mmCIF file of C-alpha atoms and ligand atoms in Angstrom:
data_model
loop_
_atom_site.group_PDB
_atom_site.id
_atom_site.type_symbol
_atom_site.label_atom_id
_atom_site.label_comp_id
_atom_site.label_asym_id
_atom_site.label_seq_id
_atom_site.Cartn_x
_atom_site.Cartn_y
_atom_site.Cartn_z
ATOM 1 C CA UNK A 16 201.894 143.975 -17.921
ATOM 2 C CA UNK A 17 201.074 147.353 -19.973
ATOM 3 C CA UNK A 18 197.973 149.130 -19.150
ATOM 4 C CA UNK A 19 196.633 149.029 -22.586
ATOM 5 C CA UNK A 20 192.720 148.972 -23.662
ATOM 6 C CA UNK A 21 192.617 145.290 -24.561
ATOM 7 C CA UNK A 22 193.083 144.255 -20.858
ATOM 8 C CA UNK A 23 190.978 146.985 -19.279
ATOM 9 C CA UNK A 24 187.797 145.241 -20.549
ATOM 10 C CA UNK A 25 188.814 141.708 -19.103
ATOM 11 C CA UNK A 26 186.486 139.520 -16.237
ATOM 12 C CA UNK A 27 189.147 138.528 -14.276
ATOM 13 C CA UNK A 28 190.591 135.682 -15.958
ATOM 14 C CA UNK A 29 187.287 134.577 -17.643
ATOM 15 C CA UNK A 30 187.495 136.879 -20.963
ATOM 16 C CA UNK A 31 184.741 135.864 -23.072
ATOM 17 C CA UNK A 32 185.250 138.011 -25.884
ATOM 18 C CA UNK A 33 186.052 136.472 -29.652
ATOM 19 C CA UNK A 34 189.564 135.793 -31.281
ATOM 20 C CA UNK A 35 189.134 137.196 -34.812
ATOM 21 C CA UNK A 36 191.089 134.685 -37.469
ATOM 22 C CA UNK A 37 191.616 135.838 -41.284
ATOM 23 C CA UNK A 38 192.272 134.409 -44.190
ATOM 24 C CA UNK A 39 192.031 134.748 -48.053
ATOM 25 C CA UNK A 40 189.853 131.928 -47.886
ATOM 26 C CA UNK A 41 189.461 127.749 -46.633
ATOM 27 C CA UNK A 42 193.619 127.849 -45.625
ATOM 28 C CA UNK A 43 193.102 129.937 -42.092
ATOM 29 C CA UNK A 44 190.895 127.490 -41.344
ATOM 30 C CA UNK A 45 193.933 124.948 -41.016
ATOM 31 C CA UNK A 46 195.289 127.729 -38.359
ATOM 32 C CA UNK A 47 191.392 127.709 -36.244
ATOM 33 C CA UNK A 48 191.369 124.300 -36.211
ATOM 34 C CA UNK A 49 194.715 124.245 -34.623
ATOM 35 C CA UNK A 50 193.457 127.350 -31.913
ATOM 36 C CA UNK A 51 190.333 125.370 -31.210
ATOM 37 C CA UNK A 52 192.014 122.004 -30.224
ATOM 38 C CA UNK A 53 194.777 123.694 -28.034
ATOM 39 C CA UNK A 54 192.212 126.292 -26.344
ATOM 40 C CA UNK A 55 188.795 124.831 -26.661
ATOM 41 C CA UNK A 56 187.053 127.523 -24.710
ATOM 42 C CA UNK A 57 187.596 130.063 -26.738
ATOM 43 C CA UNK A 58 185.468 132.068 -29.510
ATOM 44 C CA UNK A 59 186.411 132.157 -32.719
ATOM 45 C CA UNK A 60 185.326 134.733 -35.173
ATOM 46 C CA UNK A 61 186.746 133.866 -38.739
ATOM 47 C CA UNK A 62 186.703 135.972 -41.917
ATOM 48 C CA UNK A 63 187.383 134.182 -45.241
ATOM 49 C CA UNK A 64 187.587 137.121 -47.945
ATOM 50 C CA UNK A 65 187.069 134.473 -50.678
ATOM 51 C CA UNK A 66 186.086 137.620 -52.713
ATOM 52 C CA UNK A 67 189.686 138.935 -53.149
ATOM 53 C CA UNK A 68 191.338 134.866 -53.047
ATOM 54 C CA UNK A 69 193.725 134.364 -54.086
ATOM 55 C CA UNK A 70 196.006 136.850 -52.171
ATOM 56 C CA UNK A 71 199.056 134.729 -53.519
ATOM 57 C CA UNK A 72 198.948 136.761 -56.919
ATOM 58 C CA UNK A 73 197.882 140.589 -55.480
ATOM 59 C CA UNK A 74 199.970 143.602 -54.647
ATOM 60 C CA UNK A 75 201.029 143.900 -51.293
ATOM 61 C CA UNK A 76 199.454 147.431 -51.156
ATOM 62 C CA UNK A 77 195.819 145.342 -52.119
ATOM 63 C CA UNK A 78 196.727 142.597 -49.332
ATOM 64 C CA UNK A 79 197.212 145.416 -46.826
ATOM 65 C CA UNK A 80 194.227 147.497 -47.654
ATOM 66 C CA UNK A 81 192.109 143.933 -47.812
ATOM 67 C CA UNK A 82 193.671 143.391 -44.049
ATOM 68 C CA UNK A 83 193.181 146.771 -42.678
ATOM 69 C CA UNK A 84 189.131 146.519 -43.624
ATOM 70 C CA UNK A 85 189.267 142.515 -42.069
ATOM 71 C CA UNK A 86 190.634 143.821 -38.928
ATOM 72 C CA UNK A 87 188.326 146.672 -38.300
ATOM 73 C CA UNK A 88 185.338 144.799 -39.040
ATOM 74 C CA UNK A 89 186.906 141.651 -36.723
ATOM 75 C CA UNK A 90 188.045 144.730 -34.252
ATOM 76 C CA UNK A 91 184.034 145.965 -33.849
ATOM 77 C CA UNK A 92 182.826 142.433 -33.333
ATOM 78 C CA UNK A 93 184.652 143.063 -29.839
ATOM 79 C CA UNK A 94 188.018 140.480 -30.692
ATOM 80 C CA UNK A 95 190.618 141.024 -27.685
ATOM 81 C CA UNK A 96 193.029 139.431 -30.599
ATOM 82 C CA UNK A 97 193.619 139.525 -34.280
ATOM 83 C CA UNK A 98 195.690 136.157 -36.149
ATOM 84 C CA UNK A 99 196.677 137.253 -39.350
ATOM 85 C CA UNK A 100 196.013 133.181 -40.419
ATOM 86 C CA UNK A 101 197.252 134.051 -44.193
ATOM 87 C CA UNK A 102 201.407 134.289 -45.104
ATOM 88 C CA UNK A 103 200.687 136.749 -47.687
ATOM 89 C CA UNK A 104 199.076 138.921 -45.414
ATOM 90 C CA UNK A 105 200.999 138.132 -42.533
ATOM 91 C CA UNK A 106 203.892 139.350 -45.224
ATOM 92 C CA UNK A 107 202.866 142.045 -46.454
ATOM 93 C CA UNK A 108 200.512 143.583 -43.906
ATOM 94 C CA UNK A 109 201.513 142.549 -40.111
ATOM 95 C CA UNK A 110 203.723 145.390 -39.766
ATOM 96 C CA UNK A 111 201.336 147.910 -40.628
ATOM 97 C CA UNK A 112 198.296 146.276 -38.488
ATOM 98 C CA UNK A 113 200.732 146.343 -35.389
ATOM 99 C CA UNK A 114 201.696 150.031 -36.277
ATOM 100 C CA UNK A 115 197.650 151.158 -36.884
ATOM 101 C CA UNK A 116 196.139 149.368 -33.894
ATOM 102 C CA UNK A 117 198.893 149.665 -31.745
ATOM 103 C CA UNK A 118 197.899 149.548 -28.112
ATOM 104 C CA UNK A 119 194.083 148.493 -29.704
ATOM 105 C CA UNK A 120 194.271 145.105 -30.015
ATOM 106 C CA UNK A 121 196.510 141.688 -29.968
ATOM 107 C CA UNK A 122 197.849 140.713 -33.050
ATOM 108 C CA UNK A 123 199.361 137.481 -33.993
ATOM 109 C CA UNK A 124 200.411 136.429 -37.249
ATOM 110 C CA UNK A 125 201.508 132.668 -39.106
ATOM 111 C CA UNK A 126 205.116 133.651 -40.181
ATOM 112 C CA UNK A 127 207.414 134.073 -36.487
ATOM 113 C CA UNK A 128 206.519 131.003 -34.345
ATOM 114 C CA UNK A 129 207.202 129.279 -37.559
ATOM 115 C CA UNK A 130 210.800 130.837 -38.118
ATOM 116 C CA UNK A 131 211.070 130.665 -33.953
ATOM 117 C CA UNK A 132 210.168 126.786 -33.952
ATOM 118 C CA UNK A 133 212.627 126.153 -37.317
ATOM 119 C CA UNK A 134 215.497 127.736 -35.713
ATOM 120 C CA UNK A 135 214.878 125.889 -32.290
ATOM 121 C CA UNK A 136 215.289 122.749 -34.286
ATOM 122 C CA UNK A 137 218.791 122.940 -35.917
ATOM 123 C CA UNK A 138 217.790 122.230 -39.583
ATOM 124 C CA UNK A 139 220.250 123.180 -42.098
ATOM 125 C CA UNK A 140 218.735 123.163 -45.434
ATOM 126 C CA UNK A 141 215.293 124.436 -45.523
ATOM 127 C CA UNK A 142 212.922 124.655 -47.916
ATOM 128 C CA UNK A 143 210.099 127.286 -47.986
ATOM 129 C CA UNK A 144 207.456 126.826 -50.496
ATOM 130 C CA UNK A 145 204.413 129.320 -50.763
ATOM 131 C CA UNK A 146 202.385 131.896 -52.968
ATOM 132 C CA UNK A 147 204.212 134.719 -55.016
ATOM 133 C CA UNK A 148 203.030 137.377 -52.764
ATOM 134 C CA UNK A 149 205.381 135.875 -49.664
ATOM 135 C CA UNK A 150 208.148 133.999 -51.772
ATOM 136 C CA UNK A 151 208.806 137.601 -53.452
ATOM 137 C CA UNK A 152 208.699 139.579 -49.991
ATOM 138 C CA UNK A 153 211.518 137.436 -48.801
ATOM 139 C CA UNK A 154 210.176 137.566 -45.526
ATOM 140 C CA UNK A 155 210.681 133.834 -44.672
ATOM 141 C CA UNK A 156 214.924 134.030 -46.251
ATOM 142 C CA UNK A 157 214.993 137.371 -44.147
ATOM 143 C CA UNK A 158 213.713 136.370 -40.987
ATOM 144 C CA UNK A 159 215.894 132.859 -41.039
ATOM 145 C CA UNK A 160 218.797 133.982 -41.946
ATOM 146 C CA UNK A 161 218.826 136.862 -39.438
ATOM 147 C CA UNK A 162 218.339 134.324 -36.818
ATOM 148 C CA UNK A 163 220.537 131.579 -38.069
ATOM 149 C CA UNK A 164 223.426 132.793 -40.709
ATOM 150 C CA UNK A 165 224.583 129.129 -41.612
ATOM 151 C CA UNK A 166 220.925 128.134 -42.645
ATOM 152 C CA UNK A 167 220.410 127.476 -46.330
ATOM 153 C CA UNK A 168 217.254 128.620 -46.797
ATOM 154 C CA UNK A 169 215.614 127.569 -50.926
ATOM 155 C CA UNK A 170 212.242 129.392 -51.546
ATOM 156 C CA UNK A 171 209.965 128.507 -54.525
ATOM 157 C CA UNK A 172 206.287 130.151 -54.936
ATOM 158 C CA UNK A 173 204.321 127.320 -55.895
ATOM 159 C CA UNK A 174 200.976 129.564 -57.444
ATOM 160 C CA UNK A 175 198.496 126.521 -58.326
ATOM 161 C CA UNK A 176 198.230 124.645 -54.418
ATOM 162 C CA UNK A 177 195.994 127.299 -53.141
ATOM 163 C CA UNK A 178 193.455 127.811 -55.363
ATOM 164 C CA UNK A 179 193.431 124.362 -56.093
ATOM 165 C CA UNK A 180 192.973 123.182 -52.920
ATOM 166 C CA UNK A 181 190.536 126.542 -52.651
ATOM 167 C CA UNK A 182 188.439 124.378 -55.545
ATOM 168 C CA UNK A 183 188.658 121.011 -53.224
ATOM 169 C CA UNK A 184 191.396 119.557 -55.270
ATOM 170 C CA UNK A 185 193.442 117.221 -52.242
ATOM 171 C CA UNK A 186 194.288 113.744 -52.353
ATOM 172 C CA UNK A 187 193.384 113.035 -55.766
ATOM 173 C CA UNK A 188 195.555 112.777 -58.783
ATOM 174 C CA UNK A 189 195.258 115.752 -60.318
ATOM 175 C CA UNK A 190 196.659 117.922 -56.953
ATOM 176 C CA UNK A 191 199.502 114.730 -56.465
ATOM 177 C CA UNK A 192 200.943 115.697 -60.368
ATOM 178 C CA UNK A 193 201.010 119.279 -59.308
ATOM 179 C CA UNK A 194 202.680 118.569 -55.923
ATOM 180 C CA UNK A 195 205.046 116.320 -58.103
ATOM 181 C CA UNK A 196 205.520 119.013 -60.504
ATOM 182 C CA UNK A 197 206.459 121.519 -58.291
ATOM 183 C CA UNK A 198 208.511 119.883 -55.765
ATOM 184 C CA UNK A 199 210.765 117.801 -58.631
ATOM 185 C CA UNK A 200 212.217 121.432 -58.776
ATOM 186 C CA UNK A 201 216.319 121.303 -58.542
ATOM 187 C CA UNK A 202 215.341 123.734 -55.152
ATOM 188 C CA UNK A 203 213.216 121.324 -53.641
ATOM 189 C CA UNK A 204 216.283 118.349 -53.269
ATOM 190 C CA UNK A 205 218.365 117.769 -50.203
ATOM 191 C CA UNK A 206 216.562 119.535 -48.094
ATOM 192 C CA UNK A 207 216.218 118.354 -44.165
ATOM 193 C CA UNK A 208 213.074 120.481 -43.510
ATOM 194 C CA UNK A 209 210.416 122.239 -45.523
ATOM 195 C CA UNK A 210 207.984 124.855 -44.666
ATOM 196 C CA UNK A 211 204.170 124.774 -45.899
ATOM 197 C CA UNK A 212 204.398 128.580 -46.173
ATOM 198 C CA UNK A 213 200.633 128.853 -46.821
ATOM 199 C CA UNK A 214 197.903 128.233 -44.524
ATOM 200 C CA UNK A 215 196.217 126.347 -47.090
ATOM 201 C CA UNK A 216 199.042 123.699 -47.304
ATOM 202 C CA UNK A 217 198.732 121.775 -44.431
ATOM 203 C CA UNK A 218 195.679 120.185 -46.199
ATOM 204 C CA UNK A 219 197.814 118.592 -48.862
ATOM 205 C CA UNK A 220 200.727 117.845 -46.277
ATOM 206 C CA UNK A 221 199.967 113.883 -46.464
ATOM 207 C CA UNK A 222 200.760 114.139 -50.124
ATOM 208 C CA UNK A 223 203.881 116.476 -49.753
ATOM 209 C CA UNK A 224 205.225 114.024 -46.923
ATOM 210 C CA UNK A 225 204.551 111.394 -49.274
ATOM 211 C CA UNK A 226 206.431 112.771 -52.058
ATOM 212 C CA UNK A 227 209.322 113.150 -49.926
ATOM 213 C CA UNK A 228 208.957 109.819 -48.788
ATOM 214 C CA UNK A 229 209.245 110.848 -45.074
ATOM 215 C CA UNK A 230 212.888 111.512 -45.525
ATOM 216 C CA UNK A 231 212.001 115.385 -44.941
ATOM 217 C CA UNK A 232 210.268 117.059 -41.935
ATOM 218 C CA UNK A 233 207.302 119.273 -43.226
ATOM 219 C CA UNK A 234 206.211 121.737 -41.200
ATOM 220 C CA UNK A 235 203.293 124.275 -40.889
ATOM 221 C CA UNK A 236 202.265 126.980 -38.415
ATOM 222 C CA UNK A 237 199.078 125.553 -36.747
ATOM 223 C CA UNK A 238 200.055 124.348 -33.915
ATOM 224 C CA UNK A 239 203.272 126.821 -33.352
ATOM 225 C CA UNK A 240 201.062 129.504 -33.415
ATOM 226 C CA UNK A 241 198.033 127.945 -31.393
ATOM 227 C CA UNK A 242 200.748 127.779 -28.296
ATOM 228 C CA UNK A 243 201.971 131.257 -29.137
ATOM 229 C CA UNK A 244 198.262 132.443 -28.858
ATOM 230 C CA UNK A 245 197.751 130.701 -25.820
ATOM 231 C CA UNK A 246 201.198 132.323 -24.448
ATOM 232 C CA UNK A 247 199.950 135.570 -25.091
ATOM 233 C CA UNK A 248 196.596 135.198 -24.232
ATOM 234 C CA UNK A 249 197.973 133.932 -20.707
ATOM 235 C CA UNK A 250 200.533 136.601 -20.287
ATOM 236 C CA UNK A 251 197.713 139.308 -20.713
ATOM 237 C CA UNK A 252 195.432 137.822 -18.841
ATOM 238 C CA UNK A 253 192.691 137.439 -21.379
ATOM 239 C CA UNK A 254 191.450 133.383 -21.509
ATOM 240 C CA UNK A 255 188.249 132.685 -21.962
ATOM 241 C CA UNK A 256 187.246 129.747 -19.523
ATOM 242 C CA UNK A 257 184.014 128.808 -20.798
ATOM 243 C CA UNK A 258 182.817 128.339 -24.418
ATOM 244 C CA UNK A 259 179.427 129.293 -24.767
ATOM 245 C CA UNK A 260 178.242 130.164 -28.615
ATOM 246 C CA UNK A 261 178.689 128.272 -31.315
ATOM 247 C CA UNK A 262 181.913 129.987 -33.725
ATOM 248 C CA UNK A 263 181.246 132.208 -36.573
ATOM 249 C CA UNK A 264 182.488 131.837 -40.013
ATOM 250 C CA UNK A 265 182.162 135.125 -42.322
ATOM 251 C CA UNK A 266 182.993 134.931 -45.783
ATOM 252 C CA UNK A 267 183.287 138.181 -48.498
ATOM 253 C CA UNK A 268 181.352 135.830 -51.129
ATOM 254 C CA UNK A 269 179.408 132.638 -50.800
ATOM 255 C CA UNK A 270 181.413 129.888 -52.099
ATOM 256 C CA UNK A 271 180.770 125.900 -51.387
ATOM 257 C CA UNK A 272 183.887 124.579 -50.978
ATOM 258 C CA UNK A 273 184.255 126.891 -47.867
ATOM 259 C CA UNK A 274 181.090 126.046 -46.246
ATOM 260 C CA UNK A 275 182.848 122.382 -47.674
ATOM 261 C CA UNK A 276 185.750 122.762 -45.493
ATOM 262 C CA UNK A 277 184.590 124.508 -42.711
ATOM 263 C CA UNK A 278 181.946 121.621 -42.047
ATOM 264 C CA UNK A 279 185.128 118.882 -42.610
ATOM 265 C CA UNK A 280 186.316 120.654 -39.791
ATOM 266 C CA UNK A 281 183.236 121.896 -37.723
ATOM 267 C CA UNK A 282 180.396 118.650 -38.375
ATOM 268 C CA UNK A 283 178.009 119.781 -40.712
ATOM 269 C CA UNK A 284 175.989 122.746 -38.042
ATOM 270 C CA UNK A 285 178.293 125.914 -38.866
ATOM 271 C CA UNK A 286 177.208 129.769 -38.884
ATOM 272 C CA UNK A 287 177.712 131.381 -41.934
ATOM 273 C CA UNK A 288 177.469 134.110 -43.005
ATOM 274 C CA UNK A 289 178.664 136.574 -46.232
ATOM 275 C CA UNK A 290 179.074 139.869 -45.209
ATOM 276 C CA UNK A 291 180.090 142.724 -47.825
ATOM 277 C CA UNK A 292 182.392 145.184 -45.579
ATOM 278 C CA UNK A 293 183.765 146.476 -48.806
HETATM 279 N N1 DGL O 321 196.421 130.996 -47.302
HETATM 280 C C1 DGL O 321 197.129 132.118 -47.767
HETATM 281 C C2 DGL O 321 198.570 132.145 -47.369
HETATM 282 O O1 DGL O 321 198.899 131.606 -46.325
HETATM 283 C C3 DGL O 321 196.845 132.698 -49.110
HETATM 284 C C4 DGL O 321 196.519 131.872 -50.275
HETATM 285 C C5 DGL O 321 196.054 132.763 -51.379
HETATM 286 O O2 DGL O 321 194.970 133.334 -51.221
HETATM 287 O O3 DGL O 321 196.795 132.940 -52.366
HETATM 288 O O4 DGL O 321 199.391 132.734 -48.027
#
């Protein structure tokens, strides 16, 4: 194991500090939900930045600066790890979190244990749908194909699912005409497998699966990442054993259908807080 700050400050294996999870808004909350049911004991710290949501339609030079501020304000809360809980950002702005805290802190982000897990499974004709900001990085056709040259890989950014289901618009008719809309696209047939490139997707995955009539495997990152967490988290030594404060939800702007969502998931006590770290 390297020698490297982030372990230096651990209790033997009972490290208590906070996992820091970001997001644009309500969608990394799909990727904590996943964190807290495979390791219950520890701390989450979350940051929404519904200020700058959607992140689907920014520059990736925005995305990065917007992650850069998240992490150092997640990194001074005392988080042993960083999950980058947003595509977009994990898109456009892992690389450069990795390079600027190297050796500072753990990152993990939503986009390789979801090309890892794809792979694994032998699909041939995937389908990626997501915002602009990761269908035009070409991260996802990039990081398939250079693991598995045969794969057919059809991307198609699919703008309106986050900020409608940002505004609480799941399971009702108006988000199943858009899921329709999008997914009748000559891309979106004969697929085997199709990836909810988003964080805020797995809340409309009923629908999608329904859409597809269950004749195509939809997958998301929650729970692929949630055991890559607890991988790394093992392998450096840094669990948390114990549970002992209640999580803590920060958002850039006060908006109710986060403190919405976050109680669907939570029961109806959560912290909140909106914290300016602009
Ligand atoms: N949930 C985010 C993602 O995974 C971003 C949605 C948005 O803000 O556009 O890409």
């Amino acid at each position: 194991m390297q020698d490297s700050w982030y372990n230096t400050n651990q209790t033997g294996h009972n490290d208590q500090r906070s996992i820091g999870v970001f997001d644009s808004g309500i969608g990394g909350l799909t990727v904590a939900n996943a964190i807290n049911r495979v390791l219950p004991n520890e701390h989450l710290i979350y940051f929404g930045d519904t200020a700058h949501l959607p992140y689907g339609d920014k520059s990736a030079d925005a995305i990065r600066y917007y992650a850069l501020r998240i992490s150092k304000f997640l990194l001074e809360q005392d988080c042993k790890m960083i999950i980058i809980a947003c595509n977009s950002a994990s898109a456009a702005a892992s690389d450069m979190l990795l390079e600027f805290f190297e050796g500072k802190i753990l990152f993990a982000n939503v986009i390789d244990p979801l090309v890892e897990y794809t792979v694994q499974q032998g699909y041939k004709n995937v389908g990626v749908i997501a915002t602009k900001a990761t269908i035009s990085s070409n991260v996802y056709h990039k990081k398939l194909k250079s693991k598995d040259q045969r794969l057919k890989v059809n991307q198609l950014a699919t703008p309106l699912l986050a900020p409608m289901i940002e505004e609480g618009f799941f399971n009702n008719n108006i988000s199943q005409e858009v899921i329709k809309n999008y997914l009748s696209d000559a891309s979106m047939q004969q697929l085997d497998s199709l990836l909810l490139a988003c964080t805020h997707y797995p809340l409309i995955r009923a629908e999608i699966e329904a859409y597809y009539e269950g004749k195509v495997e939809v997958l998301d990152s929650c729970d692929v990442l949630a055991y890559q967490v607890k991988k790394m988290l093992t392998q450096e030594n840094l669990l948390s054993q114990q549970l002992t404060q209640p999580h803590k939800y920060y958002v850039s702007d006060f908006t109710q259908s986060f403190e919405d969502t976050a109680k669907l998931f939570n029961g109806s006590q959560i912290e909140l807080e909106v914290k300016n770290i602009w």
